[in-house]
PDB file of C-alpha atoms in Angstrom:
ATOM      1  CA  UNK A 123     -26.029  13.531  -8.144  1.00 56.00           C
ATOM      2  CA  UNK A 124     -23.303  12.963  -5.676  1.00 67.00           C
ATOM      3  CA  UNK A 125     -19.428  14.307  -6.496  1.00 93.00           C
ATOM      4  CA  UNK A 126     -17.010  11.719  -7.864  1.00 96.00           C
ATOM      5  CA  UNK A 127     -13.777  11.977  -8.167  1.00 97.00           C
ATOM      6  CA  UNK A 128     -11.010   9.459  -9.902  1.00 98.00           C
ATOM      7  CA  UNK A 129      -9.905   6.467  -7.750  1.00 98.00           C
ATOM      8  CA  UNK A 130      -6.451   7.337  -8.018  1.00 98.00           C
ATOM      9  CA  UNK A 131      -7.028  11.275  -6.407  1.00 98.00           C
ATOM     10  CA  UNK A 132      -9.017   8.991  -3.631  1.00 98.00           C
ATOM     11  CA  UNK A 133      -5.984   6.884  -2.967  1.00 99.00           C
ATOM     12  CA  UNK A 134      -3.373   9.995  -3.351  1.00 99.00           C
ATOM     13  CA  UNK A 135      -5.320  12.182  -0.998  1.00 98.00           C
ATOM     14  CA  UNK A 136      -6.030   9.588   1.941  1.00 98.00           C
ATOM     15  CA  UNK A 137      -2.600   8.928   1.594  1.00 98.00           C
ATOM     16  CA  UNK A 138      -1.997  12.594   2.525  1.00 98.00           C
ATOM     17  CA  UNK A 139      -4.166  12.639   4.679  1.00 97.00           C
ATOM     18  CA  UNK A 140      -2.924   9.634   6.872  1.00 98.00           C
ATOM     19  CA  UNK A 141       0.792  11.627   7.103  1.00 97.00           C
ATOM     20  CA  UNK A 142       2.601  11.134   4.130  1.00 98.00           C
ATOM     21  CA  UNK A 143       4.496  14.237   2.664  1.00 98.00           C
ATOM     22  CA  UNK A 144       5.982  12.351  -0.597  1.00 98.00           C
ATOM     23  CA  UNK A 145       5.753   9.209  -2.929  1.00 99.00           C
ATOM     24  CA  UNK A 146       9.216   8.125  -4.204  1.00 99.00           C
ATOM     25  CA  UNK A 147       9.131   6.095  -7.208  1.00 98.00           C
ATOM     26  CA  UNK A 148      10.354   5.580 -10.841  1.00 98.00           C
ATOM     27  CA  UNK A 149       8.129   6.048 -13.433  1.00 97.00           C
ATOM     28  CA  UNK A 150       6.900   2.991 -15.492  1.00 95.00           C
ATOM     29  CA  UNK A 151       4.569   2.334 -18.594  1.00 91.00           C
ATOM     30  CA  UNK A 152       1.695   0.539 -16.279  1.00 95.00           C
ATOM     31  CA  UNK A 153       2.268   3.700 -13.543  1.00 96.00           C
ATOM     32  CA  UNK A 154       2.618   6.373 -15.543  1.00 96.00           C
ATOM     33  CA  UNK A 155      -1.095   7.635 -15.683  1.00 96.00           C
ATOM     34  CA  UNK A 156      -0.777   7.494 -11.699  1.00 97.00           C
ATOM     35  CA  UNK A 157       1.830   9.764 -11.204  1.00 98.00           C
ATOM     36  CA  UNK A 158      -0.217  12.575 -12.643  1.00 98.00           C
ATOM     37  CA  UNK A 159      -2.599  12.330  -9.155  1.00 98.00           C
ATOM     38  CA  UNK A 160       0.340  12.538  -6.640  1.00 98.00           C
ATOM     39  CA  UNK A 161       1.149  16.233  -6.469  1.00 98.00           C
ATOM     40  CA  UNK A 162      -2.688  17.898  -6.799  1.00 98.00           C
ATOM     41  CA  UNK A 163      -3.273  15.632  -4.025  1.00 98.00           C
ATOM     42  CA  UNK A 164      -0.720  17.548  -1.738  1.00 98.00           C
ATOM     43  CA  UNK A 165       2.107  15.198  -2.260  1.00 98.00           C
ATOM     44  CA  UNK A 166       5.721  15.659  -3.299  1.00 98.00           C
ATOM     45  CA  UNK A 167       6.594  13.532  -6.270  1.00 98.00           C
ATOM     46  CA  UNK A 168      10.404  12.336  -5.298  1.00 98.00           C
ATOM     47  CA  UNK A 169      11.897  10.158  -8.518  1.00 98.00           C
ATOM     48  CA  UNK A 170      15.405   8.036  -7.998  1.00 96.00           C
ATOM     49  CA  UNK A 171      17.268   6.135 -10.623  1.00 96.00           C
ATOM     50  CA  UNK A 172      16.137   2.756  -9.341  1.00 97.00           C
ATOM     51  CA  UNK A 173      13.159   1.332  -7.463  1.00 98.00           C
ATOM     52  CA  UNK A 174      15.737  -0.292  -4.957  1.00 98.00           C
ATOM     53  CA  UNK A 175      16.846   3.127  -3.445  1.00 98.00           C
ATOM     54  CA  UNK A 176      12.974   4.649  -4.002  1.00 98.00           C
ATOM     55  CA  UNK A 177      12.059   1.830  -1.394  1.00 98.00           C
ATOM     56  CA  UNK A 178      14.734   2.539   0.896  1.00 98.00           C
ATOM     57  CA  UNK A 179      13.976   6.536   0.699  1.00 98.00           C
ATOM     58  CA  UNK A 180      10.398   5.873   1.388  1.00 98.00           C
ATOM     59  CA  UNK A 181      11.306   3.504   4.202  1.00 98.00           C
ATOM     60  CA  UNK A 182      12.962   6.232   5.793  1.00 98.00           C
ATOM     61  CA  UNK A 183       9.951   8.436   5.752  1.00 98.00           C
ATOM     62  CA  UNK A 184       8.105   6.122   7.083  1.00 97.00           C
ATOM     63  CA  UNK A 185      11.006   5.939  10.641  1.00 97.00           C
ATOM     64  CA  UNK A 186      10.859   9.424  10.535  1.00 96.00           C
ATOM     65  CA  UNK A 187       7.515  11.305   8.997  1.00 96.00           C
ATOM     66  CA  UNK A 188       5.076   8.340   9.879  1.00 96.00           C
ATOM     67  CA  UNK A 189       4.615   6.477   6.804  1.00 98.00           C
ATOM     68  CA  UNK A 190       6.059   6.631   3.575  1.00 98.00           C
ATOM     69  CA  UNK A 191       5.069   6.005  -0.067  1.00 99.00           C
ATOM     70  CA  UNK A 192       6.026   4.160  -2.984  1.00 99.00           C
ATOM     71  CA  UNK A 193       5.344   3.678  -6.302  1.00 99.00           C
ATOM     72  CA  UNK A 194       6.230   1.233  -8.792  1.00 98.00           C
ATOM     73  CA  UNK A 195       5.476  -0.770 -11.992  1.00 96.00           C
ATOM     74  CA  UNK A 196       4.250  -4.066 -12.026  1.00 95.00           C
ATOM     75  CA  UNK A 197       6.523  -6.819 -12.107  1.00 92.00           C
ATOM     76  CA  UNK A 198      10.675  -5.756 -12.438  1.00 93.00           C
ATOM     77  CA  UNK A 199       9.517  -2.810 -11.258  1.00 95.00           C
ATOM     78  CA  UNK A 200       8.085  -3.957  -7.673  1.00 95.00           C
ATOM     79  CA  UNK A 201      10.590  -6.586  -7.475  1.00 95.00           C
ATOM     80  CA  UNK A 202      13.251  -4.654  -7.664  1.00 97.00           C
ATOM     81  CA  UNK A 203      12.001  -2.893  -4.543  1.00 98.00           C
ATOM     82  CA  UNK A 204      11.775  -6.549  -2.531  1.00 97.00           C
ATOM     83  CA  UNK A 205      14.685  -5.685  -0.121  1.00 98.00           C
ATOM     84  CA  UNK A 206      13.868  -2.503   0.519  1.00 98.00           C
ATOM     85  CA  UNK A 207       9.826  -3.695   1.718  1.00 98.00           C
ATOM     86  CA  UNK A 208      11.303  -6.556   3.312  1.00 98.00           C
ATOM     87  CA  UNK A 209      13.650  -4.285   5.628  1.00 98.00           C
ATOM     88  CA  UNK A 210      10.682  -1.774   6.629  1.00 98.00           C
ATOM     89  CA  UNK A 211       8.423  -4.972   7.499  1.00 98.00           C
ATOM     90  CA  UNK A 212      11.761  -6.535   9.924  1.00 98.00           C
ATOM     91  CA  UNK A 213      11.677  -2.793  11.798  1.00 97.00           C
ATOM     92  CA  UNK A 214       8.390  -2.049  11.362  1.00 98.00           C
ATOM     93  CA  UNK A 215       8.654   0.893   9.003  1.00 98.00           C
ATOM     94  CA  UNK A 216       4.989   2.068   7.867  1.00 98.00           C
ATOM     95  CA  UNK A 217       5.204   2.423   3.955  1.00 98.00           C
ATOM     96  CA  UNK A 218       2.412   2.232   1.435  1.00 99.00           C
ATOM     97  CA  UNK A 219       3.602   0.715  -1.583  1.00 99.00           C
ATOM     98  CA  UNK A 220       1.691   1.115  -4.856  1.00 99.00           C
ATOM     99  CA  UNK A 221       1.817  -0.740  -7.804  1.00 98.00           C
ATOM    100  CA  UNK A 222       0.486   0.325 -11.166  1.00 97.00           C
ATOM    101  CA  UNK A 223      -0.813  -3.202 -13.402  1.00 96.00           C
ATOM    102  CA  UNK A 224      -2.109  -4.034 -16.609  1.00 94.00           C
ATOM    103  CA  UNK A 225      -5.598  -3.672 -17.252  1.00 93.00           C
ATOM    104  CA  UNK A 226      -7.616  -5.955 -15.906  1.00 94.00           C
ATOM    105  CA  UNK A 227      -8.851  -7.748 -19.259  1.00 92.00           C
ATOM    106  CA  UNK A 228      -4.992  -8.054 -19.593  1.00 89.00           C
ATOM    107  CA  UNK A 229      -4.278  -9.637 -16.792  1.00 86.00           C
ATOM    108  CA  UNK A 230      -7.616 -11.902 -16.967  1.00 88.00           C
ATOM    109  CA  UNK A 231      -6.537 -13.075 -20.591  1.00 88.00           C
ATOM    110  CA  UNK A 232      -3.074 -14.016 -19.610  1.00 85.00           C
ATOM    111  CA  UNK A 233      -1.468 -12.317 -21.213  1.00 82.00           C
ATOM    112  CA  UNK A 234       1.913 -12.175 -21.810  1.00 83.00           C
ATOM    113  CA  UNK A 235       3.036  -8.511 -21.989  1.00 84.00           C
ATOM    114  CA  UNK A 236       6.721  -7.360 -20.880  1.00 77.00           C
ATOM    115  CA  UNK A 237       7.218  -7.245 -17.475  1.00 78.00           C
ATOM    116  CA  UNK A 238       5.126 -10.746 -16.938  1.00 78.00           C
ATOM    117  CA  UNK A 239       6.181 -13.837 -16.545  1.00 81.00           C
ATOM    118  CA  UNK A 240       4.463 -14.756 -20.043  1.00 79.00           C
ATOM    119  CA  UNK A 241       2.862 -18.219 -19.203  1.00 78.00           C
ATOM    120  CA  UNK A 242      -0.400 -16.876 -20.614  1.00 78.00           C
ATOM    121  CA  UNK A 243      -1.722 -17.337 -17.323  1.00 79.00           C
ATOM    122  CA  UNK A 244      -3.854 -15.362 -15.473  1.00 78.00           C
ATOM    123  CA  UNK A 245      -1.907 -16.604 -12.290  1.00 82.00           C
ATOM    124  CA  UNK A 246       0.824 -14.360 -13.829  1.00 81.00           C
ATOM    125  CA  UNK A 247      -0.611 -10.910 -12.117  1.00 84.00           C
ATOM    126  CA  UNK A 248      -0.857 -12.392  -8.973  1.00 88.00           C
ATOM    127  CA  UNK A 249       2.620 -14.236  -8.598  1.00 91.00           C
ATOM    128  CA  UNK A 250       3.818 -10.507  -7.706  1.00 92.00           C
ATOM    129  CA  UNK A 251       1.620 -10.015  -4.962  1.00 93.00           C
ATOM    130  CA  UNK A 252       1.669 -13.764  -3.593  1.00 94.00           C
ATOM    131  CA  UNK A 253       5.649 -13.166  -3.154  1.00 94.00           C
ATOM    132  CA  UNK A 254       4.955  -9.619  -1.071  1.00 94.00           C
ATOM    133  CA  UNK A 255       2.487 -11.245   1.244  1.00 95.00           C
ATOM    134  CA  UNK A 256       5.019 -12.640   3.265  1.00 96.00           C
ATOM    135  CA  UNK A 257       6.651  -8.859   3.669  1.00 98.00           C
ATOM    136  CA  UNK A 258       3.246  -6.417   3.490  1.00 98.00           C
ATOM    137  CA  UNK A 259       0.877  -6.319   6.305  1.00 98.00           C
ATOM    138  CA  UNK A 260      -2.185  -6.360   3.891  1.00 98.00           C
ATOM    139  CA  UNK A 261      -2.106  -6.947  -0.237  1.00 98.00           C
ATOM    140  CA  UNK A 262      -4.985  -5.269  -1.947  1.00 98.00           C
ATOM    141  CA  UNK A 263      -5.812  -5.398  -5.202  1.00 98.00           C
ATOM    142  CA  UNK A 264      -8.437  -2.831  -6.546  1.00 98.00           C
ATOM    143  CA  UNK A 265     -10.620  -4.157  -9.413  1.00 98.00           C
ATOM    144  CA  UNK A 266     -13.750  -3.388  -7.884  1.00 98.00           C
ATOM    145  CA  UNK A 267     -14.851   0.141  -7.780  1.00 97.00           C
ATOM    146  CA  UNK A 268     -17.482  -0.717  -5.290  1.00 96.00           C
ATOM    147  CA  UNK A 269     -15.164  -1.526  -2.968  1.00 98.00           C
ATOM    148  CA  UNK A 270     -12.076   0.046  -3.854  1.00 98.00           C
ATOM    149  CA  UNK A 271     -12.610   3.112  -1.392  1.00 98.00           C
ATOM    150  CA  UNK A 272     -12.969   0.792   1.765  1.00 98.00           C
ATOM    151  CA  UNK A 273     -10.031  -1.247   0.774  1.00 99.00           C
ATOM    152  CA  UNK A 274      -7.932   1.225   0.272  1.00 99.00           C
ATOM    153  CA  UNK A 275      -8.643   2.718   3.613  1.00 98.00           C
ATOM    154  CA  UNK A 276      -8.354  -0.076   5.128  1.00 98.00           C
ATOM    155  CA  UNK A 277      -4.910  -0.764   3.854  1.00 98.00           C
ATOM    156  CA  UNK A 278      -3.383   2.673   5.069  1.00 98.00           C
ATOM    157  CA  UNK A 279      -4.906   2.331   8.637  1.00 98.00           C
ATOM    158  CA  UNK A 280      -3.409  -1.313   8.937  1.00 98.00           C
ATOM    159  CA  UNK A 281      -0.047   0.312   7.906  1.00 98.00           C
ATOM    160  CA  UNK A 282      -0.379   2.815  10.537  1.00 97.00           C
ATOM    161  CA  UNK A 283      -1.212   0.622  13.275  1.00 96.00           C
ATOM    162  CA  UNK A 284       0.849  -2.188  12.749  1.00 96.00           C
ATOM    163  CA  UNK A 285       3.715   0.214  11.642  1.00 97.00           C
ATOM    164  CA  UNK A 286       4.304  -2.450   8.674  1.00 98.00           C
ATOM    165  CA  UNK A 287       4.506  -2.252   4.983  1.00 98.00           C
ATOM    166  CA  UNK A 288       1.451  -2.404   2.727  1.00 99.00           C
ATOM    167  CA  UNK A 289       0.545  -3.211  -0.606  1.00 98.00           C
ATOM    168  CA  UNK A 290      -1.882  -1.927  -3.604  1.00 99.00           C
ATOM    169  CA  UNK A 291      -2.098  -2.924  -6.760  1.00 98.00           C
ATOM    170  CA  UNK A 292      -3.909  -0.270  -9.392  1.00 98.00           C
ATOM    171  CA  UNK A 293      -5.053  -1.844 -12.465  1.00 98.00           C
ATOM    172  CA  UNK A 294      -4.273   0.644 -15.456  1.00 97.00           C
ATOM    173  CA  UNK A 295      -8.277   0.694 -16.855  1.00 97.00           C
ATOM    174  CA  UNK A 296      -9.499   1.324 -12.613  1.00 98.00           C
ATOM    175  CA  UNK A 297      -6.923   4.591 -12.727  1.00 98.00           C
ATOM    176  CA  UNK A 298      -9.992   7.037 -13.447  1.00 98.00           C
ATOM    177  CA  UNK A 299     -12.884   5.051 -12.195  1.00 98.00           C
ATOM    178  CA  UNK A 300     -15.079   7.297 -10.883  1.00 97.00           C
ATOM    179  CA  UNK A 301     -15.977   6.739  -7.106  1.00 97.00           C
ATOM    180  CA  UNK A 302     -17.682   8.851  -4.774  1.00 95.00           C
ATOM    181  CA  UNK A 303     -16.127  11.755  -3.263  1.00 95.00           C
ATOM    182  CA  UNK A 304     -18.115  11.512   0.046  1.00 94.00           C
ATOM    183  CA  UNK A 305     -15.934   9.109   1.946  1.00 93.00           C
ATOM    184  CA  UNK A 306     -13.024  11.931   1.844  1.00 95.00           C
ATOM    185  CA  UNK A 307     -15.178  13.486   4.474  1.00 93.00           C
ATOM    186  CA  UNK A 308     -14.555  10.604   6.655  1.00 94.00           C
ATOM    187  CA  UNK A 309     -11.468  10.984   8.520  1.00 94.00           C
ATOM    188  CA  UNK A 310      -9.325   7.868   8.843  1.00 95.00           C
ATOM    189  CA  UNK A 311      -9.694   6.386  12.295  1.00 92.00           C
ATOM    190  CA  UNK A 312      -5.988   5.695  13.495  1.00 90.00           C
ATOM    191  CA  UNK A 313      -7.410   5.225  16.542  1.00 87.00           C
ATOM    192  CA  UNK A 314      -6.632   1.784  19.001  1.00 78.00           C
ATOM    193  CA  UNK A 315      -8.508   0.184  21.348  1.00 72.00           C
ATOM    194  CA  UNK A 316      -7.607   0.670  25.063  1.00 68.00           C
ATOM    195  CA  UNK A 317      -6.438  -2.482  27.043  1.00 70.00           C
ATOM    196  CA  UNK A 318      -8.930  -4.901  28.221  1.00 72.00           C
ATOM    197  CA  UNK A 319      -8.412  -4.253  32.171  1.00 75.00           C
ATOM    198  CA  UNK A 320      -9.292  -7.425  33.157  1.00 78.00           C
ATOM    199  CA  UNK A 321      -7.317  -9.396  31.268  1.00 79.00           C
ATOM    200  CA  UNK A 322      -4.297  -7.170  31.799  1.00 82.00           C
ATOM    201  CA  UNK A 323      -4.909  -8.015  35.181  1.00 80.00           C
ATOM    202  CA  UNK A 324      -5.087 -11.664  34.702  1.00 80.00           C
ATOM    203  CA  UNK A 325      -1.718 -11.894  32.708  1.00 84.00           C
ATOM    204  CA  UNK A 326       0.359  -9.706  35.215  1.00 83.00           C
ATOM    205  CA  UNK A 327      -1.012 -12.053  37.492  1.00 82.00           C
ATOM    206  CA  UNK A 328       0.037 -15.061  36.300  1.00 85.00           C
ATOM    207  CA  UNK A 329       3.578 -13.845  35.067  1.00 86.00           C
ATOM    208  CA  UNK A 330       4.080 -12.736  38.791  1.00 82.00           C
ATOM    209  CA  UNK A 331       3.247 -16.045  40.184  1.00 84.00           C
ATOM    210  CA  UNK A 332       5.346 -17.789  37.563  1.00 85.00           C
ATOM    211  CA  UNK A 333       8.090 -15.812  38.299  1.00 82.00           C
ATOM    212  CA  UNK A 334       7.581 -16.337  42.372  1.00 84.00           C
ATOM    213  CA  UNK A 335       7.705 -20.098  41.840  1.00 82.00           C
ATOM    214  CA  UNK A 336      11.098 -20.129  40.252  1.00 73.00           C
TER     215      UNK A 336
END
């Protein structure tokens, strides 16, 4: 039978692996099972008094080691860090920002738990992420195990490229789903495609004679 490992060691340990030497964060009841993965996976844990200033500390990481990483809880928790995302996204500040949520029974139920917006609606969970989509790169939510591994790797490569916030959202019950350990074998492919000659060409071409005509 093939290895498996937790889903939250897979997300901690790519997230090493892609750069990141620390997750700020402040520790919160829908987060708190996470923060047990972050330093076996070769990460420094880094709390502050408010998720504000964790944001802005992992924004700086991200200017100066790469990316960055942050952790919150859902709701007051990630909202509280909205400035902070939406100033990495303006100057393109790579910074993975992970939010710990209610199970996903919870959440499908409605219902209304502190830190929600308690309408009893299920549209509750996702009013969080629907406001970061206009800061974040990419919004992920991982409910799936199947496809949790290729959406989370996805996410942290999109950071890196587009040297842009990102966000994941960690259902409490999908913190120890098992998933394979294979894919950690895989190295994350930063890599970017080369310039299409010909159209390079073609544009320098026609700036030049636009320019000529004036």
């Amino acid at each position: 039978m093939a290895p498996t490992i937790d889903l939250a060691e897979y997300l901690f340990r790519r997230l090493h692996e892609a750069g990141a030497p620390a997750v700020h964060g402040v520790p919160g009841d829908y987060n708190l099972q996470l923060l047990d993965y972050i330093e076996p996976a070769g990460l420094s844990w880094v709390g502050s008094c408010n998720e504000l200033n964790s944001g802005y500390a992992a924004d700086g990481y991200g200017r100066m080691k790469g990316i960055g990483g942050l952790i919150t809880t859902s709701g007051v928790g990630e909202l509280s860090a909205l400035n902070a995302i939406a100033g990495a996204y303006t100057e393109r500040s790579p910074l993975v920002h992970i939010v710990g949520t209610p199970a996903r029974g919870l959440q499908q139920r409605g219902a209304k738990l502190h830190h929600s917006l308690c309408n009893g609606s299920p549209d509750d969970y996702s009013a969080f992420a629907e406001m970061c989509s206009k800061i974040t790169q990419l919004q992920e939510n991982l409910v799936d195990a199947s496809i949790a591994l290729s959406q989370i790797d996805r996410a942290i490569i999109s950071c890196v490229k587009h040297r842009r916030p990102v966000y994941i959202q960690l259902p409490a019950d999908m913190v120890e789903a098992k998933v394979s350990a294979a894919d950690l074998s895989k190295p994350l492919d930063f890599s970017v495609e080369d310039n299409n000659e010909r159209i390079e060409k073609d544009v320098a071409e026609a700036v030049l004679k636009m320019y000529q005509s004036n």
